Coordinates of C-alpha atoms in Angstrom, one line a residue:
M1 CA 0.0 0.0 0.0
R2 CA 1.3 3.5 -0.9
L3 CA 1.2 6.4 1.4
G4 CA -0.6 8.4 -1.2
D5 CA -3.4 5.8 -1.3
V6 CA -4.2 6.4 2.4
V7 CA -3.8 10.2 2.9
T8 CA -3.7 13.3 0.8
F9 CA -2.4 16.7 1.9
R10 CA -5.0 19.3 0.9
G11 CA -2.6 22.1 0.2
D12 CA -5.1 23.6 -2.3
R13 CA -7.0 24.8 0.8
L14 CA -4.0 27.1 1.7
F15 CA -4.1 29.0 -1.7
D16 CA -0.3 29.1 -1.6
G17 CA -0.5 30.9 1.8
A18 CA -1.5 34.1 0.2
V19 CA -5.3 34.7 0.6
S20 CA -6.3 38.3 -0.1
L21 CA -9.3 40.0 1.3
D22 CA -9.5 41.9 -2.1
W23 CA -11.0 38.7 -3.5
F24 CA -14.2 39.5 -1.8
T25 CA -14.8 42.3 -4.3
T26 CA -12.6 41.4 -7.2
D27 CA -12.8 37.6 -7.7
Q28 CA -16.0 35.8 -6.7
R29 CA -14.7 32.3 -7.6
L30 CA -11.5 32.6 -5.5
S31 CA -13.4 34.3 -2.7
T32 CA -16.0 31.5 -2.5
A33 CA -13.3 28.7 -2.7
A34 CA -11.2 30.3 0.0
A35 CA -14.1 31.0 2.4
E36 CA -15.3 27.4 2.1
A37 CA -11.8 26.1 2.8
F38 CA -11.1 28.2 5.9
I39 CA -10.3 26.0 9.0
F40 CA -11.6 27.3 12.3
H41 CA -10.0 26.4 15.6
G42 CA -12.3 26.0 18.6
P43 CA -11.6 26.3 22.3
T44 CA -11.5 22.5 22.8
Y45 CA -8.3 22.0 20.8
H46 CA -6.8 25.3 21.8
G47 CA -3.0 24.9 21.5
V48 CA -2.2 28.1 23.4
S49 CA -3.0 29.3 26.9
Q50 CA -3.3 32.9 28.2
G51 CA 0.0 32.4 30.0
D52 CA 1.7 31.9 26.6
V53 CA 0.9 35.4 25.5
G54 CA 1.0 37.1 28.9
L55 CA -1.4 39.2 30.8
E56 CA 0.2 42.6 31.0
H57 CA -0.9 43.8 27.6
G58 CA -4.6 43.2 28.2
H59 CA -5.1 41.0 25.1
L60 CA -7.8 38.5 25.3
L61 CA -6.5 35.1 23.9
Q62 CA -9.1 33.7 21.6
D63 CA -9.5 30.9 19.2
T64 CA -10.9 31.8 15.7
A65 CA -14.2 30.1 16.3
T66 CA -14.9 32.2 19.5
F67 CA -13.7 35.3 17.7
A68 CA -16.0 34.6 14.7
R69 CA -18.9 34.3 17.2
S70 CA -18.1 37.7 18.7
V71 CA -18.0 39.4 15.3
V72 CA -21.4 37.8 14.4
H73 CA -22.9 39.1 17.7
A74 CA -21.4 42.5 17.0
C75 CA -23.3 42.6 13.7
Y76 CA -26.7 41.8 15.2
D77 CA -26.6 42.7 18.9
A78 CA -26.2 46.1 20.5
E79 CA -22.5 46.2 21.5
P80 CA -21.2 48.9 23.9
Q81 CA -17.8 48.6 22.1
P82 CA -18.2 48.8 18.3
F83 CA -14.4 48.4 17.7
A84 CA -12.4 45.2 17.8
L85 CA -8.8 44.5 16.9
A86 CA -7.5 41.0 16.1
I87 CA -3.8 40.5 16.6
A88 CA -1.9 37.6 14.9
G89 CA 1.5 37.2 13.3
Y90 CA 2.5 37.4 9.7
G91 CA 1.4 34.3 7.7
T92 CA -1.1 33.0 10.3
G93 CA -4.3 33.3 8.3
K94 CA -5.7 36.7 9.3
S95 CA -6.7 37.6 5.7
H96 CA -8.3 34.1 5.2
L97 CA -10.3 34.6 8.4
A98 CA -11.5 38.0 7.4
L99 CA -12.5 36.7 4.0
A100 CA -14.5 33.8 5.6
L101 CA -16.3 36.3 7.9
A102 CA -17.1 38.7 5.0
T103 CA -18.6 35.9 3.0
L104 CA -20.6 34.5 5.9
L105 CA -22.1 37.8 7.0
S106 CA -22.7 39.3 3.6
A107 CA -24.9 36.4 2.4
P108 CA -25.8 34.3 5.4
D109 CA -28.4 32.2 3.5
S110 CA -26.0 31.3 0.7
P111 CA -24.4 27.8 0.0
T112 CA -21.0 29.3 0.7
A113 CA -22.2 30.6 4.1
A114 CA -23.5 27.1 4.9
A115 CA -20.1 25.6 4.1
V116 CA -18.4 28.2 6.4
L117 CA -20.9 27.4 9.2
S118 CA -20.2 23.7 8.7
R119 CA -16.5 24.4 9.2
L120 CA -17.4 26.4 12.3
Q121 CA -19.5 23.6 13.7
T122 CA -16.6 21.1 13.1
A123 CA -14.3 23.2 15.2
D124 CA -16.9 23.6 18.0
A125 CA -20.5 22.3 17.8
A126 CA -21.9 24.7 20.4
I127 CA -20.4 27.8 18.8
G128 CA -21.5 26.7 15.4
A129 CA -25.0 26.1 16.5
E130 CA -25.2 29.4 18.3
V131 CA -24.0 31.4 15.2
K132 CA -26.3 29.4 12.9
A133 CA -29.3 30.1 15.1
L134 CA -28.4 33.9 15.3
L135 CA -28.1 34.2 11.5
T136 CA -31.3 32.2 10.9
E137 CA -33.2 34.4 13.4
Q138 CA -31.9 37.7 11.9
L139 CA -32.3 36.7 8.2
R140 CA -30.8 40.0 7.0
P141 CA -27.2 40.2 5.8
A142 CA -24.6 42.7 7.0
L143 CA -23.5 45.5 4.8
V144 CA -19.8 44.3 4.6
V145 CA -17.0 46.6 3.5
A146 CA -13.7 44.6 3.1
L147 CA -10.6 46.8 3.1
N148 CA -7.1 45.6 2.4
G149 CA -4.6 47.9 4.1
M150 CA -1.7 46.7 1.9
R151 CA -3.2 48.7 -1.0
S152 CA -2.8 52.4 -1.2
F153 CA -6.3 54.0 -1.6
D154 CA -8.4 57.0 -0.8
L155 CA -10.4 55.6 2.1
T156 CA -13.5 57.7 1.5
S157 CA -13.7 56.7 -2.2
E158 CA -13.1 53.0 -1.4
L159 CA -15.8 52.9 1.2
T160 CA -18.2 54.7 -1.1
R161 CA -17.4 52.4 -4.0
Q162 CA -17.9 49.1 -2.1
I163 CA -21.0 50.3 -0.3
G164 CA -22.5 51.5 -3.6
E165 CA -21.8 48.2 -5.2
R166 CA -23.5 46.2 -2.4
V167 CA -26.5 48.6 -2.5
R168 CA -26.9 48.2 -6.2
E169 CA -26.5 44.4 -6.0
Q170 CA -29.5 44.4 -3.8
G171 CA -31.5 46.5 -6.2
L172 CA -31.8 49.4 -3.8
N173 CA -32.1 53.1 -4.5
T174 CA -28.7 54.9 -4.4
E175 CA -30.1 58.4 -4.3
A176 CA -28.9 58.9 -0.7
L177 CA -25.3 58.0 -1.7
D178 CA -25.5 60.2 -4.9
E179 CA -26.7 63.2 -2.9
L180 CA -23.7 62.8 -0.5
R181 CA -21.3 63.3 -3.4
P182 CA -23.2 65.3 -6.0
R183 CA -20.0 66.1 -8.1
F184 CA -20.2 62.6 -9.6
A185 CA -23.8 63.0 -10.7
Q186 CA -22.9 66.5 -12.1
A187 CA -20.0 65.1 -14.0
A188 CA -22.2 62.2 -15.4
N189 CA -24.9 64.7 -16.5
L190 CA -22.3 66.8 -18.3
V191 CA -21.0 63.8 -20.1
S192 CA -24.5 62.7 -21.1
M193 CA -25.4 66.1 -22.5
S194 CA -22.2 66.7 -24.4
D195 CA -22.3 66.4 -28.2
A196 CA -20.4 63.6 -30.0
G197 CA -17.4 65.7 -30.9
I198 CA -16.7 66.7 -27.3
V199 CA -17.3 63.2 -26.1
G200 CA -14.9 61.8 -28.7
D201 CA -12.2 64.2 -27.4
L202 CA -13.0 63.1 -23.8
L203 CA -12.8 59.4 -24.6
A204 CA -9.4 60.0 -26.2
S205 CA -8.1 61.9 -23.2
C206 CA -9.5 59.3 -20.8
N207 CA -8.5 56.3 -22.9
M208 CA -12.1 54.9 -22.7
P209 CA -13.9 52.9 -25.4
D210 CA -17.3 54.7 -25.2
R211 CA -19.6 57.1 -23.3
D212 CA -21.2 54.3 -21.3
A213 CA -17.9 53.2 -19.9
V214 CA -17.3 56.7 -18.5
L215 CA -20.8 56.9 -17.1
Q216 CA -20.5 53.5 -15.4
R217 CA -17.3 54.5 -13.7
L218 CA -18.8 57.8 -12.6
Q219 CA -21.8 56.0 -11.2
A220 CA -19.3 53.8 -9.2
Q221 CA -17.8 57.0 -8.0
E222 CA -14.3 56.3 -9.2
E223 CA -12.0 59.2 -8.2
H224 CA -9.5 58.7 -11.1
T225 CA -12.2 58.8 -13.7
Y226 CA -13.8 61.9 -12.1
A227 CA -10.5 63.6 -12.0
Q228 CA -10.0 63.0 -15.7
V229 CA -13.5 64.3 -16.6
H230 CA -13.1 67.2 -14.3
D231 CA -9.8 68.3 -15.8
F232 CA -11.1 67.8 -19.4
Y233 CA -14.2 70.1 -18.9
E234 CA -12.2 72.6 -16.8
A235 CA -9.9 73.0 -19.8
L236 CA -12.9 73.8 -21.9
G237 CA -14.1 76.5 -19.4
M238 CA -16.8 74.3 -18.0
P239 CA -15.7 73.5 -14.4
I240 CA -17.7 71.1 -12.2
R241 CA -18.6 72.8 -9.0
S242 CA -20.4 71.2 -6.1
L243 CA -20.8 71.5 -2.4
G244 CA -21.6 68.6 0.0
G245 CA -20.2 66.6 2.9
E246 CA -17.9 63.9 1.6
S247 CA -16.2 62.8 4.8
V248 CA -16.2 59.2 6.0
S249 CA -18.2 60.2 9.0
D250 CA -20.9 61.7 6.7
L251 CA -20.9 58.6 4.6
I252 CA -21.3 56.3 7.6
G253 CA -24.2 58.4 8.9
V254 CA -26.1 58.4 5.6
V255 CA -25.5 54.6 5.1
T256 CA -26.6 53.5 8.5
R257 CA -29.7 55.8 8.5
T258 CA -30.8 54.7 5.1
Y259 CA -29.8 51.0 4.7
C260 CA -29.0 49.5 8.2
G261 CA -31.0 48.7 11.3
E262 CA -34.5 47.7 12.2
G263 CA -36.8 47.5 9.2
R264 CA -34.0 48.1 6.7
P265 CA -32.3 45.8 4.2
F266 CA -29.1 45.3 6.2
G267 CA -28.5 44.4 9.8
R268 CA -25.4 46.5 10.3
L269 CA -22.5 48.1 8.5
L270 CA -19.5 45.9 9.1
I271 CA -16.1 47.3 8.2
L272 CA -13.4 44.5 8.0
F273 CA -10.0 46.2 7.7
D274 CA -7.1 43.8 7.0
E275 CA -3.5 45.0 7.6
F276 CA -5.0 48.0 9.5
G277 CA -1.7 48.8 11.1
R278 CA 0.1 49.1 7.8
Y279 CA -2.7 51.4 6.5
T280 CA -2.2 53.7 9.6
E281 CA 1.4 54.1 8.4
F282 CA 0.3 54.9 4.9
A283 CA -2.4 57.3 6.0
T284 CA 0.2 59.2 8.0
E285 CA 2.9 59.3 5.4
R286 CA 0.7 59.8 2.4
S287 CA -2.3 61.7 3.7
Q288 CA -2.7 63.4 0.4
I289 CA -3.8 60.1 -1.1
A290 CA -5.5 58.4 1.9
G291 CA -7.3 61.6 2.9
N292 CA -6.3 64.1 5.6
G293 CA -7.4 62.8 9.1
V294 CA -9.4 60.1 7.5
L295 CA -8.8 57.4 10.1
Q296 CA -9.9 59.8 12.8
D297 CA -13.0 60.5 10.8
L298 CA -13.6 56.8 10.4
F299 CA -13.4 56.3 14.2
E300 CA -15.8 59.1 14.9
G301 CA -18.2 57.9 12.2
V302 CA -18.4 54.4 13.7
Q303 CA -18.5 55.7 17.2
S304 CA -21.4 58.1 16.5
H305 CA -23.4 55.4 14.8
S306 CA -22.4 52.4 16.9
D307 CA -26.0 51.0 17.0
E308 CA -25.7 50.3 13.3
A309 CA -22.0 50.1 12.6
C310 CA -19.0 48.2 13.8
F311 CA -15.3 47.9 12.9
V312 CA -12.9 44.9 13.0
G313 CA -9.2 45.5 12.3
F314 CA -6.6 42.9 11.7
I315 CA -3.0 43.7 12.8
Q316 CA 0.3 42.0 13.2
F317 CA 1.6 43.8 16.2
E318 CA 0.3 46.0 19.0
L319 CA -0.6 49.4 17.5
N320 CA 2.2 51.2 19.3
A321 CA 4.7 49.2 17.3
Y322 CA 3.5 50.9 14.1
V323 CA 4.2 54.3 15.7
Q324 CA 7.9 53.4 15.9
R325 CA 8.0 52.5 12.2
V326 CA 7.3 56.0 10.8
A327 CA 9.7 59.0 10.6
P328 CA 10.1 60.8 14.0
E329 CA 8.6 64.0 12.5
L330 CA 5.3 62.1 11.7
R331 CA 4.9 60.4 15.0
N332 CA 2.6 63.0 16.6
E333 CA 0.3 62.5 13.6
I334 CA 0.1 58.7 13.8
V335 CA -0.4 58.8 17.5
R336 CA -3.6 60.8 16.9
Y337 CA -5.0 57.8 15.1
V338 CA -3.5 55.0 17.3
T339 CA -4.7 56.4 20.6
R340 CA -8.3 56.4 19.4
Y341 CA -8.2 52.7 18.3
Q342 CA -6.3 51.6 21.4
S343 CA -9.7 51.6 23.2
A344 CA -10.9 48.7 20.9
K345 CA -11.5 45.3 22.3
K346 CA -8.2 43.4 21.5
S347 CA -8.0 39.7 20.8
Y348 CA -4.8 37.7 20.4
L349 CA -5.7 35.0 17.8
S350 CA -4.2 31.6 18.3
T351 CA -4.4 29.4 15.2
N352 CA -3.1 26.1 16.5
L353 CA -0.9 24.7 13.8
E354 CA -1.4 21.1 14.9
T355 CA -5.2 21.2 14.4
L356 CA -4.6 22.9 11.0
I357 CA -2.3 20.1 9.9
A358 CA -4.8 17.5 11.0
S359 CA -7.5 19.2 9.1
L360 CA -5.4 19.4 5.9
M361 CA -4.6 15.6 6.1
E362 CA -7.5 14.1 4.1
K363 CA -7.8 10.5 5.1
R364 CA -8.8 8.4 2.1
Q365 CA -9.1 5.1 4.0
P366 CA -10.4 6.0 7.5
T367 CA -11.4 2.4 8.3
Q368 CA -7.9 1.2 7.7
L369 CA -6.5 4.1 9.7
A370 CA -8.8 3.2 12.6
Q371 CA -7.5 -0.4 12.6
W372 CA -3.9 1.0 12.8
L373 CA -4.3 3.7 15.4
D374 CA -7.4 3.1 17.5
G375 CA -6.3 0.0 19.4
A376 CA -5.0 -0.1 23.0
E377 CA -1.4 -0.7 22.0
S378 CA -1.5 2.4 19.7
V379 CA -2.9 4.5 22.5
A380 CA -0.1 3.2 24.8
Q381 CA 2.5 4.0 22.2
S382 CA 1.1 7.6 21.9
R383 CA 1.5 7.9 25.7
R384 CA 5.2 6.8 25.5
V385 CA 5.9 9.2 22.7
Q386 CA 4.2 12.0 24.6
E387 CA 6.3 11.3 27.7
N388 CA 9.5 11.4 25.5
I389 CA 8.6 14.7 24.0
G390 CA 7.8 16.1 27.5
K391 CA 11.2 14.9 28.8
W392 CA 13.4 15.9 25.8
Y393 CA 11.6 19.1 24.9
P394 CA 10.4 20.7 28.2
Q395 CA 8.9 23.7 26.2
S396 CA 6.1 21.4 25.3
A397 CA 4.8 21.7 28.9
H398 CA 3.6 25.2 28.0
Y399 CA 1.2 24.0 25.3
R400 CA -2.0 22.2 26.4
L401 CA -2.4 20.0 23.3
W402 CA 1.0 18.4 24.0
N403 CA 0.1 17.6 27.7
D404 CA -3.4 16.1 27.4
P405 CA -3.0 12.4 26.6
G406 CA -6.4 12.2 24.9
Q407 CA -5.9 15.2 22.7
F408 CA -2.3 14.2 22.0
H409 CA -3.5 10.8 20.6
T410 CA -6.5 12.3 18.8
V411 CA -5.0 15.4 17.2
I412 CA -1.2 14.8 17.2
R413 CA -0.9 11.1 16.6
R414 CA -4.0 10.2 14.7
G415 CA -5.1 13.5 13.1
C416 CA -1.6 14.5 11.9
W417 CA -0.8 10.9 10.7
P418 CA 1.4 10.0 8.7
L419 CA 3.6 12.6 10.4
S420 CA 5.5 11.2 13.4
P421 CA 4.5 13.2 16.5
Y422 CA 8.2 14.3 16.6
S423 CA 7.7 15.8 13.1
T424 CA 4.6 17.6 14.2
W425 CA 6.5 19.0 17.2
L426 CA 9.3 20.1 14.8
L427 CA 6.9 22.1 12.6
F428 CA 5.0 23.5 15.5
Y429 CA 8.2 24.5 17.4
L430 CA 10.0 26.1 14.4
S431 CA 7.0 28.2 13.6
A432 CA 5.0 28.9 16.8
A433 CA 7.5 28.6 19.6
G434 CA 11.0 29.0 18.2
K435 CA 10.0 31.5 15.5
H436 CA 12.4 30.2 12.9
L437 CA 9.6 29.9 10.3
Q438 CA 6.4 31.5 9.4
E439 CA 3.4 29.2 9.8
R440 CA 2.8 29.3 6.0
S441 CA 6.4 28.2 5.5
A442 CA 5.9 25.3 7.8
L443 CA 2.9 24.2 5.9
T444 CA 4.7 24.5 2.6
L445 CA 7.5 22.4 4.0
L446 CA 5.0 19.8 5.0
G447 CA 3.3 19.8 1.6
E448 CA 6.6 19.3 -0.2
A449 CA 7.6 16.4 2.1
L450 CA 4.3 14.6 1.5
A451 CA 4.6 15.0 -2.3
R452 CA 8.1 13.5 -2.1
H453 CA 7.0 10.5 -0.1
E454 CA 3.6 9.7 -1.5
D455 CA 5.0 6.6 -3.2
N456 CA 6.4 5.2 0.1
D457 CA 5.3 1.7 1.0
I458 CA 3.4 1.3 4.2
D459 CA 3.7 -1.9 6.2
E460 CA 0.7 -3.8 7.6
T461 CA 0.7 -1.9 10.9
G462 CA 0.8 1.6 9.3
A463 CA 3.6 2.4 11.7
R464 CA 6.4 3.1 9.2
C465 CA 5.6 5.7 6.6
G466 CA 8.9 7.5 6.2
L467 CA 7.9 10.8 7.7
A468 CA 10.3 11.2 10.6
P469 CA 11.5 14.8 11.2
V470 CA 14.6 14.5 9.0
E471 CA 12.2 13.6 6.1
L472 CA 11.0 17.3 6.3
W473 CA 14.5 18.5 5.5
S474 CA 14.7 20.4 2.2
E475 CA 16.8 23.1 0.6
G476 CA 14.1 25.6 1.6
L477 CA 14.2 24.6 5.3
Q478 CA 18.0 24.8 5.2
E479 CA 17.9 28.3 3.7
D480 CA 15.4 29.4 6.4
L481 CA 17.5 28.0 9.2
L482 CA 20.6 29.7 7.7
T483 CA 18.8 33.0 7.5
S484 CA 17.6 32.8 11.1
E485 CA 21.2 32.1 12.2
E486 CA 22.4 35.1 10.3
G487 CA 19.8 37.1 12.1
G488 CA 21.3 36.1 15.4
A489 CA 18.9 33.2 16.3
Q490 CA 20.4 30.2 18.1
G491 CA 24.0 29.6 17.1
S492 CA 25.6 28.6 13.8
I493 CA 25.1 24.8 13.6
T494 CA 23.3 24.9 10.2
H495 CA 26.3 26.8 8.8
A496 CA 28.6 24.0 10.3
Y497 CA 26.4 21.4 8.6
T498 CA 26.6 23.1 5.2
S499 CA 30.4 23.2 5.6
V500 CA 30.6 19.5 6.3
E501 CA 28.3 18.7 3.4
A502 CA 30.5 20.8 1.1
R503 CA 33.7 19.1 2.2
H504 CA 32.6 15.5 2.9
G505 CA 29.3 15.2 1.1
A506 CA 30.6 12.8 -1.5
H507 CA 31.7 10.4 1.2
L508 CA 28.6 10.5 3.5
S509 CA 26.1 7.7 3.4
E510 CA 22.4 8.5 3.4
N511 CA 22.1 7.4 7.1
Q512 CA 25.0 9.6 8.0
R513 CA 23.5 12.6 6.3
R514 CA 20.2 11.9 8.1
L515 CA 22.1 11.8 11.4
L516 CA 23.8 15.1 10.8
R517 CA 20.6 16.8 9.9
A518 CA 19.0 15.3 13.0
V519 CA 21.8 16.9 15.1
V520 CA 20.9 20.3 13.5
L521 CA 17.2 19.8 14.3
A522 CA 17.9 18.7 17.8
S523 CA 19.9 21.9 18.4
K524 CA 17.1 24.0 17.0
L525 CA 14.6 22.2 19.2
S526 CA 16.8 22.7 22.2
L527 CA 17.0 19.0 23.0
N528 CA 17.3 18.3 26.7
V529 CA 19.1 15.1 27.6
S530 CA 21.4 14.0 30.4
S531 CA 23.8 11.8 28.5
A532 CA 25.2 10.9 25.1
E533 CA 23.2 7.6 25.2
E534 CA 20.0 9.4 25.8
A535 CA 20.9 11.9 23.0
I536 CA 21.3 8.9 20.6
E537 CA 17.9 7.6 21.6
A538 CA 16.4 11.1 20.8
L539 CA 18.2 11.3 17.5
S540 CA 16.9 7.9 16.7
A541 CA 13.4 9.3 17.0
L542 CA 14.3 12.3 14.8
T543 CA 15.7 10.1 12.0
G544 CA 13.3 7.1 12.1
L545 CA 16.4 4.8 12.4
D546 CA 16.7 2.0 15.0
V547 CA 18.7 3.0 18.1
A548 CA 21.5 0.4 17.2
V549 CA 21.8 1.8 13.7
T550 CA 21.8 5.4 15.1
R551 CA 24.5 4.5 17.6
A552 CA 26.8 2.9 15.0
G553 CA 26.3 5.8 12.6
M554 CA 27.2 8.4 15.3
Q555 CA 30.4 6.5 16.2
Q556 CA 31.4 6.5 12.5
L557 CA 30.8 10.3 12.3
Q558 CA 32.8 10.9 15.5
Q559 CA 35.7 8.5 15.2
E560 CA 36.2 7.9 11.5
S561 CA 34.9 11.1 9.8
N562 CA 35.7 13.4 12.7
V563 CA 32.8 15.7 12.0
L564 CA 30.9 15.2 15.3
E565 CA 31.8 15.6 19.0
W566 CA 29.9 15.2 22.2
D567 CA 30.0 18.3 24.4
D568 CA 29.5 17.0 28.0
S569 CA 29.1 20.5 29.4
F570 CA 26.2 21.4 27.1
K571 CA 24.9 17.8 26.9
G572 CA 24.7 17.8 23.1
F573 CA 26.4 16.8 19.9
S574 CA 28.2 19.5 17.9
I575 CA 29.1 19.5 14.2
L576 CA 32.8 20.3 13.7

């Protein structure tokens, strides 16, 4: 039996680790596929505790299922705090979560929303049922605005454009929006009334195919098109003049009064702002593009209409960290924005890499897997491996999933099969605890390893499948470890390994190469042993080789090749 016959890694659900919230408005196919593929994490399999992130900063540690429930409640219940900030590191799925929430709340009765709810119920049945009941009871969608802070845009124009599109999709009257920004309607009237000769010159200057294309863009209130039309007619002595409130606050007021709330088409206006921290930098440094004081205006608009509007921002760091990233002369300006949003309800999102891996391992033969892994001997073996990990890698004591025997067997051993639990610990530690890799890099590493080994034979017990930690080694991992060492992280053992490989590579056997790589990984994982013999036992687990084979290989590398030595003071092997 081949490994690929039993399990498939669903890397397609990761979208190359680069989901964009822009898809919500620009690519319906990708948006739907990504939303349906999002994997929620519930409180039951929570791999992080509040102590892991600390208490002093005031962040509330939350799994993504609980956070999603809080956002849904904010859309339909009166909340005293209409602002929320979700904090999670780079490459941990913030954009993917935002896209799933946007899809769920903008069309809660759609098949895609049903798929998202199914994922939520899989993560936590109680939370999923609560969210489903709330959405069924309310019936109305939220008016969702999905903003990607990595793009450089005029915030007022982008808000107006997205809201206008949603309102028109529902077949609603846009008169209230048009009156808010009358200059667009005036420009459209001028284009409509102009004779063919003038329109021909206008189309040439705007590089547009026909009059209707110009009118459609003006109806969508595109600033660039308006600027072109304005400049063209001003040059003819026919300037477009209009008065009217065009601030974000005015817009939020009109939208919430006209379209949101009791008896209106939408439940609430929900602003999902991905990479909000980055946009605060942009709005400070390029206020002539973003709009002068526009984030302050956004805050005041949501605050003044908190009964029908709420804001959810996604950031990588605490907001004060973004203050330090702008030029000193601009810091007073960015502080004006940051101090307002500091009052938001903050959540530190934990995304639990182990549960994510288990969800991405699609089991093709679950009955066969149950025979291999559900027996008493398999459970006892899981317990022995868990004890070894707790002894050799004391950091695992800080993570609940690695300490609970039942969850360890269900999620780590069975859910992440065919990975050895040591391999799962390696991926988790390098990304979540040791910070050598981004989470997306760890998952890419896993996908590549499974592709390399999908033709591996599996014995009748399912125990040997060739995915010990050293099987995850690749050029990409080696480069990531070299980069982290160059950045000052944990010694230079990977550099030592590459030197040995360059000098002696032609004379190394495959087992010797596996052992050298295991020594590197043991160092990165901060292996904790009391003797060389115990280290050999731990290296055996990292290589998937028998202890006797490991011992013989280590002796050859020490005594014959002279590329390894045991350091008794540090209780570890070093590469010479």
